Short mmCIF file of C-alpha atoms and ligand atoms in Angstrom, two decimals:
data_model
loop_
_atom_site.label_atom_id
_atom_site.label_comp_id
_atom_site.label_asym_id
_atom_site.label_seq_id
_atom_site.Cartn_x
_atom_site.Cartn_y
_atom_site.Cartn_z
CA MET C 278 47.93 34.51 -18.11
CA ALA C 279 49.02 33.21 -22.23
CA LYS C 280 47.04 29.18 -22.64
CA TRP C 281 49.73 27.31 -23.73
CA LEU C 282 51.31 28.16 -20.24
CA GLU C 283 49.19 26.29 -18.67
CA ASN C 284 50.23 22.90 -19.18
CA ALA C 285 54.25 24.70 -20.27
CA ILE C 286 57.22 22.60 -19.82
CA PHE C 287 60.58 24.50 -20.60
CA TYR C 288 63.85 23.23 -21.25
CA GLU C 289 66.78 26.09 -21.85
CA ILE C 290 69.03 25.72 -24.48
CA TYR C 291 72.77 27.69 -24.19
CA PRO C 292 72.78 28.25 -29.19
CA GLN C 293 76.64 28.00 -28.61
CA SER C 294 77.13 24.44 -26.69
CA PHE C 295 73.77 22.38 -27.94
CA ASN C 296 74.47 21.77 -31.22
CA ASP C 297 76.95 22.67 -34.31
CA THR C 298 76.57 21.71 -38.03
CA ASN C 299 78.78 23.85 -39.88
CA GLY C 300 81.13 22.26 -38.03
CA ASP C 301 82.28 25.68 -35.88
CA GLY C 302 82.98 24.79 -32.93
CA ILE C 303 79.67 26.83 -31.58
CA GLY C 304 75.85 26.18 -31.99
CA ASP C 305 73.44 27.35 -34.22
CA PHE C 306 69.34 27.96 -35.18
CA GLN C 307 69.95 24.56 -37.56
CA GLY C 308 71.27 22.53 -34.73
CA ILE C 309 68.44 23.25 -32.30
CA ILE C 310 65.95 22.47 -35.37
CA GLU C 311 67.48 18.97 -35.70
CA LYS C 312 66.83 18.63 -31.79
CA LEU C 313 63.49 19.84 -31.67
CA ASP C 314 62.10 16.02 -32.14
CA TYR C 315 64.70 15.29 -30.05
CA ILE C 316 63.21 17.67 -27.63
CA LYS C 317 59.69 17.04 -27.55
CA GLU C 318 60.29 13.10 -27.75
CA THR C 319 60.80 13.96 -23.22
CA GLY C 320 59.09 16.12 -23.63
CA PHE C 321 60.03 19.45 -23.66
CA ASN C 322 56.97 21.64 -25.39
CA ALA C 323 58.55 25.03 -24.40
CA ILE C 324 62.13 26.63 -24.87
CA TRP C 325 63.75 29.53 -23.72
CA MET C 326 67.17 29.93 -25.54
CA ASN C 327 69.66 32.29 -24.50
CA PRO C 328 70.43 35.68 -26.02
CA CYS C 329 71.40 34.55 -29.61
CA PHE C 330 71.67 38.80 -31.35
CA ASP C 331 74.14 39.91 -32.68
CA SER C 332 77.29 40.49 -29.93
CA PRO C 333 80.91 41.28 -29.40
CA PHE C 334 80.39 38.36 -26.72
CA GLY C 335 81.90 39.94 -23.92
CA ASP C 336 78.99 38.30 -21.72
CA ALA C 337 77.70 35.76 -23.80
CA GLY C 338 76.13 37.50 -25.51
CA TYR C 339 74.16 39.01 -22.26
CA ASP C 340 75.65 42.46 -24.89
CA VAL C 341 73.88 42.95 -27.06
CA ARG C 342 75.26 45.36 -30.14
CA ASP C 343 72.17 45.45 -32.47
CA TYR C 344 69.45 44.35 -30.69
CA LYS C 345 67.22 42.89 -34.27
CA LYS C 346 69.63 40.77 -35.55
CA ALA C 347 70.82 37.28 -35.10
CA ALA C 348 74.13 37.16 -34.65
CA ALA C 349 76.05 35.54 -37.72
CA ARG C 350 77.70 32.74 -35.54
CA TYR C 351 74.07 31.29 -35.00
CA GLY C 352 72.72 31.75 -38.96
CA THR C 353 70.34 34.17 -40.27
CA ASN C 354 66.74 36.85 -38.97
CA ASP C 355 65.56 33.76 -41.46
CA ASP C 356 66.87 31.05 -39.85
CA LEU C 357 65.46 32.38 -36.35
CA LYS C 358 62.57 32.81 -38.11
CA ARG C 359 62.11 29.14 -39.84
CA LEU C 360 63.52 28.03 -35.87
CA PHE C 361 60.09 29.74 -34.46
CA ASP C 362 58.10 28.00 -37.43
CA GLU C 363 59.71 23.87 -36.22
CA CYS C 364 58.55 24.81 -33.04
CA HIS C 365 54.98 25.36 -34.05
CA LYS C 366 54.29 22.62 -36.34
CA ARG C 367 55.53 20.42 -33.70
CA GLY C 368 52.83 22.73 -31.59
CA MET C 369 55.77 23.92 -28.96
CA HIS C 370 56.46 27.29 -28.51
CA ILE C 371 60.01 29.30 -27.80
CA LEU C 372 61.11 32.57 -25.95
CA LEU C 373 64.15 34.67 -27.00
CA ASP C 374 65.71 35.97 -24.10
CA LEU C 375 66.16 40.24 -23.51
CA VAL C 376 68.34 42.47 -21.53
CA PRO C 377 66.57 45.48 -21.14
CA GLY C 378 68.73 46.67 -18.78
CA HIS C 379 71.54 47.68 -21.16
CA THR C 380 73.74 46.74 -24.31
CA SER C 381 77.04 46.16 -25.57
CA VAL C 382 79.85 49.28 -25.25
CA GLU C 383 79.18 48.94 -29.30
CA HIS C 384 75.90 49.99 -29.33
CA GLU C 385 75.74 52.00 -32.15
CA TRP C 386 73.01 53.31 -29.08
CA PHE C 387 76.26 54.15 -26.69
CA LYS C 388 78.23 55.31 -29.96
CA LYS C 389 75.59 58.30 -30.39
CA SER C 390 75.76 58.78 -26.10
CA MET C 391 78.69 58.96 -26.26
CA LEU C 392 78.92 62.86 -28.44
CA PRO C 393 79.77 65.45 -26.35
CA GLU C 394 76.64 67.12 -29.12
CA SER C 395 73.34 66.24 -28.12
CA ASN C 396 71.56 63.95 -30.15
CA GLU C 397 68.87 60.63 -30.25
CA TYR C 398 70.76 59.18 -27.91
CA THR C 399 71.86 61.70 -25.04
CA ASP C 400 69.55 59.42 -22.72
CA ARG C 401 69.20 56.49 -23.64
CA TYR C 402 71.83 55.90 -21.01
CA ILE C 403 72.90 57.00 -17.30
CA TRP C 404 75.44 59.29 -18.25
CA THR C 405 76.08 61.78 -14.90
CA SER C 406 76.96 65.62 -15.50
CA ASN C 407 80.07 66.02 -16.22
CA ILE C 408 83.66 63.46 -15.62
CA TRP C 409 83.98 63.93 -12.60
CA GLU C 410 81.23 63.64 -11.36
CA GLN C 411 79.60 58.64 -10.33
CA PRO C 412 76.77 57.57 -10.44
CA GLU C 413 75.64 56.95 -7.20
CA GLY C 414 75.39 53.41 -6.51
CA LEU C 415 76.76 51.48 -9.62
CA ASN C 416 80.38 51.18 -11.19
CA CYS C 417 80.48 53.50 -14.19
CA ILE C 418 82.81 54.22 -17.37
CA ARG C 419 84.28 57.09 -17.75
CA GLY C 420 87.20 58.63 -20.06
CA ILE C 421 86.78 56.74 -22.66
CA SER C 422 85.38 59.53 -25.63
CA ASP C 423 84.55 63.57 -25.38
CA ARG C 424 80.79 63.58 -23.36
CA ASP C 425 81.39 65.45 -20.34
CA GLY C 426 80.20 62.35 -17.77
CA SER C 427 79.85 59.14 -16.73
CA ALA C 428 77.92 56.87 -17.31
CA ALA C 429 76.07 53.74 -15.07
CA VAL C 430 77.35 50.46 -16.27
CA ASN C 431 74.59 47.88 -14.28
CA PHE C 432 76.84 44.30 -15.03
CA PHE C 433 80.13 43.93 -16.65
CA SER C 434 82.21 47.84 -17.72
CA SER C 435 81.39 46.39 -20.88
CA GLN C 436 77.72 46.80 -20.15
CA PRO C 437 76.08 50.45 -19.69
CA ALA C 438 73.20 50.98 -18.54
CA LEU C 439 70.85 52.27 -19.93
CA ASN C 440 67.55 54.23 -18.48
CA TYR C 441 64.74 54.33 -17.42
CA GLY C 442 64.60 56.45 -14.51
CA TYR C 443 65.28 56.59 -10.89
CA ALA C 444 62.62 56.69 -8.64
CA GLU C 445 63.29 59.35 -6.84
CA PRO C 446 65.78 61.85 -8.49
CA LYS C 447 68.51 62.82 -6.18
CA TYR C 448 71.43 64.72 -8.87
CA ALA C 449 71.28 66.18 -11.06
CA TYR C 450 71.48 64.60 -13.89
CA GLN C 451 68.74 62.01 -12.44
CA GLN C 452 65.96 60.78 -14.48
CA LYS C 453 61.62 60.40 -13.32
CA PRO C 454 60.94 57.43 -15.27
CA THR C 455 58.16 59.10 -17.05
CA ASP C 456 60.39 62.42 -18.87
CA PRO C 457 61.33 61.77 -21.76
CA GLY C 458 65.19 59.91 -22.79
CA PRO C 459 63.83 57.74 -20.04
CA MET C 460 60.28 57.08 -21.91
CA ALA C 461 62.21 57.09 -25.65
CA THR C 462 63.93 54.14 -23.70
CA ARG C 463 61.19 52.27 -22.92
CA ALA C 464 59.66 52.32 -26.50
CA ALA C 465 62.21 51.23 -28.53
CA ILE C 466 62.11 47.97 -26.40
CA LYS C 467 58.56 47.80 -27.20
CA ASP C 468 60.06 48.44 -30.59
CA VAL C 469 62.36 45.09 -29.94
CA MET C 470 59.29 42.88 -28.91
CA LYS C 471 56.96 43.97 -31.43
CA PHE C 472 61.07 43.08 -33.59
CA TRP C 473 60.87 39.67 -32.63
CA LEU C 474 57.03 38.57 -31.82
CA ASP C 475 56.39 39.83 -35.43
CA MET C 476 58.46 37.46 -36.91
CA GLY C 477 56.74 35.13 -34.59
CA CYS C 478 58.05 34.57 -31.55
CA ASP C 479 56.39 33.67 -28.69
CA GLY C 480 57.19 35.47 -25.67
CA PHE C 481 60.97 36.59 -23.56
CA ARG C 482 62.76 35.56 -20.43
CA VAL C 483 63.62 38.91 -19.34
CA ASP C 484 67.71 39.77 -17.61
CA MET C 485 67.95 41.49 -15.15
CA ALA C 486 64.21 42.58 -15.01
CA GLY C 487 64.54 44.07 -11.96
CA SER C 488 66.97 46.27 -12.28
CA LEU C 489 65.62 48.51 -14.76
CA VAL C 490 64.58 51.82 -12.85
CA LYS C 491 67.79 53.18 -10.21
CA CYS C 492 67.22 53.17 -6.52
CA ASP C 493 63.96 51.64 -6.04
CA PRO C 494 64.59 49.50 -2.89
CA GLU C 495 60.57 48.39 -3.11
CA TYR C 496 60.57 48.27 -6.93
CA LYS C 497 57.52 51.08 -6.97
CA GLU C 498 58.62 52.97 -10.24
CA THR C 499 59.99 49.20 -12.12
CA ILE C 500 56.44 47.59 -11.00
CA LYS C 501 54.87 50.66 -13.24
CA LEU C 502 57.17 50.72 -15.98
CA TRP C 503 56.93 47.39 -16.54
CA GLN C 504 52.52 47.35 -16.07
CA ASP C 505 53.09 49.57 -18.96
CA ILE C 506 54.69 47.35 -21.27
CA THR C 507 53.27 43.83 -20.77
CA GLY C 508 50.45 46.02 -21.07
CA TYR C 509 50.72 46.31 -24.08
CA LEU C 510 52.69 43.68 -24.82
CA LYS C 511 49.12 41.62 -22.63
CA SER C 512 47.37 43.81 -25.95
CA GLU C 513 48.90 43.53 -28.87
CA TYR C 514 50.36 39.88 -27.94
CA PRO C 515 47.75 38.34 -26.35
CA GLU C 516 49.23 34.75 -26.43
CA ALA C 517 53.04 35.84 -25.73
CA ALA C 518 55.11 35.11 -22.78
CA MET C 519 56.87 37.25 -19.83
CA VAL C 520 58.74 35.36 -17.55
CA SER C 521 61.44 37.59 -15.83
CA GLU C 522 64.55 37.08 -14.30
CA TRP C 523 63.61 38.90 -10.94
CA GLY C 524 63.88 36.98 -7.76
CA GLU C 525 61.34 37.91 -6.18
CA PRO C 526 57.24 36.69 -7.31
CA GLN C 527 55.74 39.53 -4.89
CA TYR C 528 57.36 42.28 -6.76
CA SER C 529 57.36 40.90 -10.92
CA LEU C 530 53.87 38.60 -10.89
CA GLN C 531 52.91 42.38 -9.59
CA GLY C 532 54.41 44.15 -13.17
CA GLY C 533 52.15 41.25 -14.99
CA PHE C 534 55.03 38.69 -15.35
CA ASP C 535 53.23 35.41 -15.78
CA MET C 536 56.05 33.58 -14.05
CA ASP C 537 59.35 34.48 -11.70
CA PHE C 538 62.24 32.55 -11.10
CA LEU C 539 63.56 31.51 -7.74
CA LEU C 540 67.19 31.54 -8.23
CA HIS C 541 70.38 30.89 -7.10
CA PHE C 542 70.83 35.37 -5.63
CA GLY C 543 68.06 36.24 -3.84
CA PRO C 544 66.45 35.38 -0.64
CA GLU C 545 67.90 31.59 0.87
CA GLY C 546 65.31 29.25 -0.29
CA TYR C 547 66.14 27.85 -3.73
CA ASN C 548 70.15 27.60 -2.76
CA SER C 549 68.78 25.31 0.50
CA MET C 550 67.34 22.76 -1.61
CA PHE C 551 69.88 22.22 -3.93
CA ARG C 552 72.76 24.47 -3.57
CA SER C 553 73.79 25.12 -0.24
CA ALA C 554 76.86 24.00 1.75
CA GLU C 555 73.87 20.96 3.46
CA PRO C 556 71.09 21.76 0.61
CA PHE C 557 67.35 19.46 0.99
CA PHE C 558 68.85 18.02 -1.51
CA SER C 559 71.49 15.56 -0.75
CA LYS C 560 72.26 12.01 0.29
CA ARG C 561 73.59 13.85 4.32
CA GLY C 562 70.20 14.61 4.85
CA LYS C 563 71.81 17.27 7.21
CA GLY C 564 69.38 20.01 5.00
CA THR C 565 65.30 20.76 6.17
CA PRO C 566 62.37 22.33 3.18
CA ALA C 567 61.78 25.01 6.12
CA ILE C 568 63.28 28.11 4.78
CA PHE C 569 62.29 27.33 1.41
CA ALA C 570 58.49 26.14 2.46
CA GLU C 571 58.50 28.94 4.28
CA GLN C 572 59.32 31.48 1.55
CA TYR C 573 57.34 29.12 -1.17
CA ASN C 574 54.10 29.72 1.39
CA GLY C 575 54.61 33.51 1.04
CA TYR C 576 55.59 33.37 -2.93
CA HIS C 577 53.79 30.63 -3.60
CA GLU C 578 50.05 33.16 -2.24
CA LYS C 579 50.94 35.91 -3.66
CA ALA C 580 51.13 33.28 -7.71
CA THR C 581 47.73 32.27 -6.84
CA THR C 582 45.67 35.00 -5.73
CA GLY C 583 47.76 37.30 -9.30
CA GLY C 584 47.08 34.31 -11.85
CA GLY C 585 50.99 34.05 -12.20
CA LEU C 586 53.17 31.23 -11.88
CA ILE C 587 57.13 29.90 -9.83
CA CYS C 588 59.34 28.28 -11.28
CA ILE C 589 61.74 26.64 -10.24
CA PRO C 590 64.64 25.85 -12.66
CA SER C 591 66.81 23.02 -12.40
CA GLY C 592 70.13 24.56 -12.85
CA ASN C 593 70.57 27.85 -15.40
CA HIS C 594 73.44 28.90 -18.04
CA ASP C 595 75.35 31.00 -14.34
CA MET C 596 74.47 28.43 -12.13
CA ASP C 597 76.53 25.89 -11.08
CA ARG C 598 75.08 22.56 -12.91
CA LEU C 599 72.81 20.54 -10.47
CA ALA C 600 74.64 17.69 -10.68
CA ARG C 601 77.11 19.11 -9.10
CA GLY C 602 78.71 16.68 -5.65
CA ARG C 603 74.91 14.83 -6.50
CA ASP C 604 74.79 10.86 -7.99
CA GLU C 605 72.41 9.22 -10.48
CA ASP C 606 69.99 8.32 -7.32
CA GLU C 607 70.41 11.81 -5.88
CA LEU C 608 69.63 13.70 -9.35
CA LYS C 609 66.13 11.50 -9.94
CA CYS C 610 65.22 12.96 -6.12
CA CYS C 611 65.89 16.26 -7.37
CA PHE C 612 63.24 15.74 -10.72
CA ALA C 613 60.45 14.11 -8.54
CA PHE C 614 60.43 17.20 -6.81
CA LEU C 615 61.18 20.12 -10.02
CA LEU C 616 58.47 18.01 -11.94
CA THR C 617 54.74 17.79 -9.33
CA MET C 618 55.72 21.48 -8.23
CA PRO C 619 53.48 23.77 -9.69
CA GLY C 620 54.24 26.46 -12.02
CA ALA C 621 55.84 25.47 -15.13
CA PRO C 622 59.17 23.26 -15.54
CA PHE C 623 62.23 24.93 -16.22
CA VAL C 624 65.25 22.22 -17.00
CA TYR C 625 68.10 22.74 -18.74
CA TYR C 626 70.20 21.06 -21.74
CA GLY C 627 72.23 18.29 -20.42
CA ASP C 628 70.80 18.09 -16.77
CA GLU C 629 67.92 15.60 -18.82
CA ILE C 630 71.07 12.95 -19.22
CA GLY C 631 72.83 14.70 -15.59
CA LEU C 632 75.40 16.32 -17.18
CA ARG C 633 78.64 17.48 -15.21
CA TYR C 634 80.29 20.77 -14.24
CA VAL C 635 83.61 21.45 -16.36
CA GLU C 636 85.54 21.34 -13.92
CA GLY C 637 88.82 23.95 -14.00
CA LEU C 638 88.32 25.85 -16.95
CA VAL C 639 89.63 28.81 -17.97
CA SER C 640 86.32 31.98 -19.09
CA VAL C 641 84.99 31.74 -21.96
CA GLU C 642 83.30 34.85 -23.18
CA GLY C 643 83.06 35.90 -19.56
CA GLY C 644 81.33 32.81 -17.88
CA TYR C 645 84.27 32.58 -15.19
CA ASN C 646 83.35 30.32 -12.79
CA ARG C 647 79.81 29.70 -14.74
CA THR C 648 81.14 28.43 -17.56
CA GLY C 649 81.82 24.76 -16.69
CA SER C 650 78.32 24.96 -16.66
CA ARG C 651 78.28 25.85 -19.97
CA SER C 652 79.47 23.47 -22.05
CA PRO C 653 78.82 21.30 -25.08
CA MET C 654 76.06 18.64 -25.36
CA GLN C 655 76.47 15.57 -24.98
CA TRP C 656 74.93 13.80 -27.46
CA ASP C 657 76.31 10.24 -28.63
CA SER C 658 79.67 7.84 -29.06
CA THR C 659 81.11 10.18 -31.88
CA ALA C 660 83.39 13.07 -32.61
CA ASN C 661 83.41 15.52 -29.47
CA ASP C 662 79.83 13.51 -28.29
CA GLY C 663 78.21 14.43 -31.40
CA PHE C 664 78.07 18.03 -31.08
CA SER C 665 80.49 19.80 -33.54
CA THR C 666 82.71 18.09 -36.13
CA ALA C 667 85.28 20.51 -35.91
CA ASP C 668 88.70 20.21 -34.56
CA LYS C 669 88.15 19.37 -30.62
CA SER C 670 90.90 21.90 -30.43
CA GLN C 671 88.38 24.57 -32.07
CA LEU C 672 84.85 23.51 -29.28
CA TYR C 673 83.21 27.11 -28.16
CA ILE C 674 83.91 24.51 -24.99
CA LYS C 675 86.09 22.23 -23.12
CA GLN C 676 83.13 19.30 -23.34
CA ASP C 677 84.26 16.42 -20.43
CA ASP C 678 86.16 14.32 -20.70
CA ALA C 679 85.44 11.09 -18.37
CA PRO C 680 85.45 7.85 -20.06
CA ASP C 681 82.48 7.69 -17.62
CA ARG C 682 80.76 10.93 -19.41
CA PRO C 683 77.01 10.43 -19.34
CA THR C 684 75.42 11.02 -23.57
CA VAL C 685 71.98 10.82 -24.78
CA GLU C 686 72.35 7.94 -26.95
CA LYS C 687 73.81 6.24 -24.14
CA GLN C 688 70.91 7.20 -21.47
CA MET C 689 68.49 6.99 -23.88
CA LEU C 690 69.19 2.32 -24.54
CA ASP C 691 69.65 2.76 -20.52
CA GLU C 692 66.09 1.78 -19.11
CA LYS C 693 66.96 2.94 -15.51
CA SER C 694 69.12 6.17 -16.69
CA LEU C 695 68.23 9.37 -15.83
CA TYR C 696 67.12 10.58 -18.94
CA ASN C 697 64.64 7.35 -19.27
CA GLU C 698 63.66 8.81 -15.10
CA ILE C 699 62.79 12.19 -16.61
CA LYS C 700 60.92 11.77 -19.27
CA ASN C 701 58.73 9.50 -16.74
CA LEU C 702 58.24 11.86 -14.95
CA ILE C 703 57.15 14.75 -17.48
CA LYS C 704 54.31 11.30 -19.09
CA LEU C 705 52.85 11.59 -14.53
CA ARG C 706 52.97 15.09 -15.03
CA ASN C 707 50.98 15.28 -17.99
CA GLU C 708 48.80 12.12 -16.85
CA ASN C 709 47.21 13.80 -13.99
CA SER C 710 45.09 16.87 -13.83
CA ALA C 711 46.82 16.98 -10.20
CA LEU C 712 49.83 17.39 -10.50
CA HIS C 713 49.78 20.52 -13.64
CA ASN C 714 51.48 23.99 -13.41
CA LEU C 715 48.05 25.81 -12.15
CA SER C 716 46.75 22.84 -9.49
CA ALA C 717 46.59 23.79 -5.76
CA PHE C 718 49.80 22.97 -3.71
CA GLU C 719 49.85 22.60 0.14
CA PHE C 720 52.67 21.56 2.25
CA VAL C 721 52.29 18.96 4.90
CA SER C 722 55.33 18.33 6.33
CA SER C 723 58.35 20.32 5.55
CA ASP C 724 60.73 20.68 8.43
CA GLY C 725 63.20 17.79 8.01
CA TYR C 726 62.99 14.61 5.28
CA PRO C 727 60.74 13.09 3.83
CA LEU C 728 59.08 16.73 2.24
CA VAL C 729 55.39 16.33 1.83
CA TYR C 730 53.11 18.33 -0.51
CA LYS C 731 49.70 18.09 -2.01
CA ARG C 732 49.32 18.61 -5.06
CA SER C 733 45.16 18.70 -5.88
CA SER C 734 42.61 19.60 -9.02
CA ASP C 735 38.61 19.02 -9.39
CA LYS C 736 39.60 15.94 -9.89
CA GLN C 737 41.77 14.72 -8.03
CA THR C 738 44.30 14.08 -5.05
CA VAL C 739 47.75 13.56 -4.97
CA TYR C 740 50.27 13.59 -1.33
CA VAL C 741 53.87 13.40 -2.44
CA PHE C 742 56.80 12.90 -0.54
CA ILE C 743 60.05 13.10 -1.77
CA ASN C 744 62.78 11.23 0.75
CA PRO C 745 66.55 12.83 -0.78
CA SER C 746 69.12 11.73 2.56
CA ASP C 747 70.04 7.60 2.18
CA LYS C 748 67.58 6.34 4.77
CA ALA C 749 64.51 5.53 4.59
CA VAL C 750 61.55 6.87 6.32
CA THR C 751 58.37 5.73 7.55
CA VAL C 752 55.27 8.54 8.33
CA ASN C 753 52.43 8.70 10.11
CA ALA C 754 50.30 9.90 7.30
CA ASP C 755 46.03 8.99 7.71
CA TYR C 756 45.96 11.78 5.34
CA ALA C 757 46.92 9.18 2.96
CA LYS C 758 44.86 6.18 4.36
CA GLY C 759 43.29 4.40 1.27
CA GLY C 760 45.54 5.73 -1.21
CA LYS C 761 47.12 3.66 -3.93
CA ALA C 762 50.47 4.67 -5.53
CA ILE C 763 50.74 5.94 -8.72
CA TYR C 764 54.71 6.20 -8.31
CA THR C 765 57.45 5.08 -6.49
CA LEU C 766 61.24 6.33 -6.57
CA GLY C 767 63.91 4.02 -4.97
CA GLU C 768 62.98 0.23 -3.67
CA ASN C 769 60.67 -0.98 -1.12
CA GLY C 770 58.71 2.32 -0.75
CA SER C 771 55.18 1.09 0.81
CA VAL C 772 51.91 2.89 1.05
CA LYS C 773 49.29 1.31 4.37
CA THR C 774 47.28 1.32 6.25
CA ASP C 775 47.77 4.87 8.62
CA THR C 776 51.77 5.03 7.14
CA VAL C 777 54.02 5.65 4.09
CA THR C 778 57.31 4.46 3.55
CA VAL C 779 59.21 6.48 0.53
CA PRO C 780 63.00 5.00 0.12
CA ALA C 781 65.85 6.31 0.94
CA SER C 782 66.88 8.43 -2.31
CA GLY C 783 63.41 8.28 -3.27
CA ALA C 784 59.74 9.33 -3.96
CA ILE C 785 56.16 8.16 -3.27
CA PHE C 786 53.51 9.82 -5.09
CA VAL C 787 49.81 8.64 -3.54
CA GLU C 788 46.89 9.36 -5.39
CA VAL C 789 43.52 9.25 -2.10
C1 LIG P 1086 71.81 37.55 -16.52
C2 LIG P 1086 72.10 36.66 -17.07
O1 LIG P 1086 71.13 35.53 -17.24
C3 LIG P 1086 73.47 36.82 -16.82
O2 LIG P 1086 74.30 35.32 -17.98
C4 LIG P 1086 74.22 38.00 -16.84
O3 LIG P 1086 75.01 37.72 -16.99
C5 LIG P 1086 73.09 39.06 -16.67
N1 LIG P 1086 72.07 39.01 -16.37
C6 LIG P 1086 73.95 39.76 -17.79
O4 LIG P 1086 72.70 40.65 -18.51
#
């Protein structure tokens, strides 16, 4: 695993919505460069940037038209290289978003693949043997070219699936992962990775990493495929990091990924904490951390033995904003948890100030219900909250216009703000070795309020008590006897001889 991941704390940037410096209503690379000091000052030392490549933007850039070219609206390849360099100058790292499962229908590969004459790209995508045959279990694109076949799609219908083969081919059109077509696709993706790593990026967040080999329920062939790719990467670029969008670390880490995200799709553990009807993180106090804990235990054991990390993101461009339906106290409580768990924390831009989900928007660039979580960052009290000098009507997505909406400026000035709480929590994480990314972890109590876990390094042990409910709770905690609180969130928390009182909507960290 890349050494820098041991203390990495990530910030996810959706480039469209971060900072616009040329007044066109959409963010750009220069805008990110200008905010690197802000990101660093808050405590983040690593960035994941969503796709920034040439694209018709039918799925906000996850429909790539040219893997090796920056989208003009963000800048040039040289500007992107400058962003890498500016990150490195500040001791920061940056991951690009690799979309290996599909391209846009407008990609040159797909255009050539649509030709009826056999050529280098004929097998780059999954095509059935004739137009009347549909790919098993997948949607398809059909009848838009003279090629006699249907092309499988991976996500939206403008995103044809690249061909990495089938775990157990059943029909004539299904190829083995090691057949020449799938092997050529694999080589082409390695070449894309090499291109950006040579230019200075520090690795990739990999889109839909579990989706590449088709009909592979146990992911056996998908794991082999990734072992090949990550093996190649580790030998050529040992400091490159690979983070998977997979959501099942028991598989992804075997594939050689350094980290996997827990996500809103897949096993329900993550949602039961943040995004179910009665999540654990709510003042209502009707949730439970039990489902999460059971799943996490399994993952954590695998991660520890396999040397990988599990990331619990605050949110991302696909989920509801963490702030949707939560007040500032509840958000602080979420971050007391997110910033004390093992693995590298990932904070979605704007979550550090409680940026809200913008309700009632018409879909932008394939966002649909995700559009409200992708609105432009709110920096200060100037026009468009400092995001852009464009006319309001030209903004990429409409901003939150509530009079009490948060901005970075307001939050920085308020000592008690969410922003300052997060900044303190990151500082605390860095200063206490028990809370570091790789330090040991164990649940102490995970069946109700409070959630209690133990973090330890060879130098220090810290018990973390988290109580999102609106009632203070006192628990017997003889294990924390003689300990001292190194952090308290909320009013009237205390550590007595055998008991610990965790404030309402609060947390307490006890060093023993
Ligand atoms: C997952 C990405 O996070 C999402 O935004 C995208 O629409 C799909 N993959 C398809 O690439």
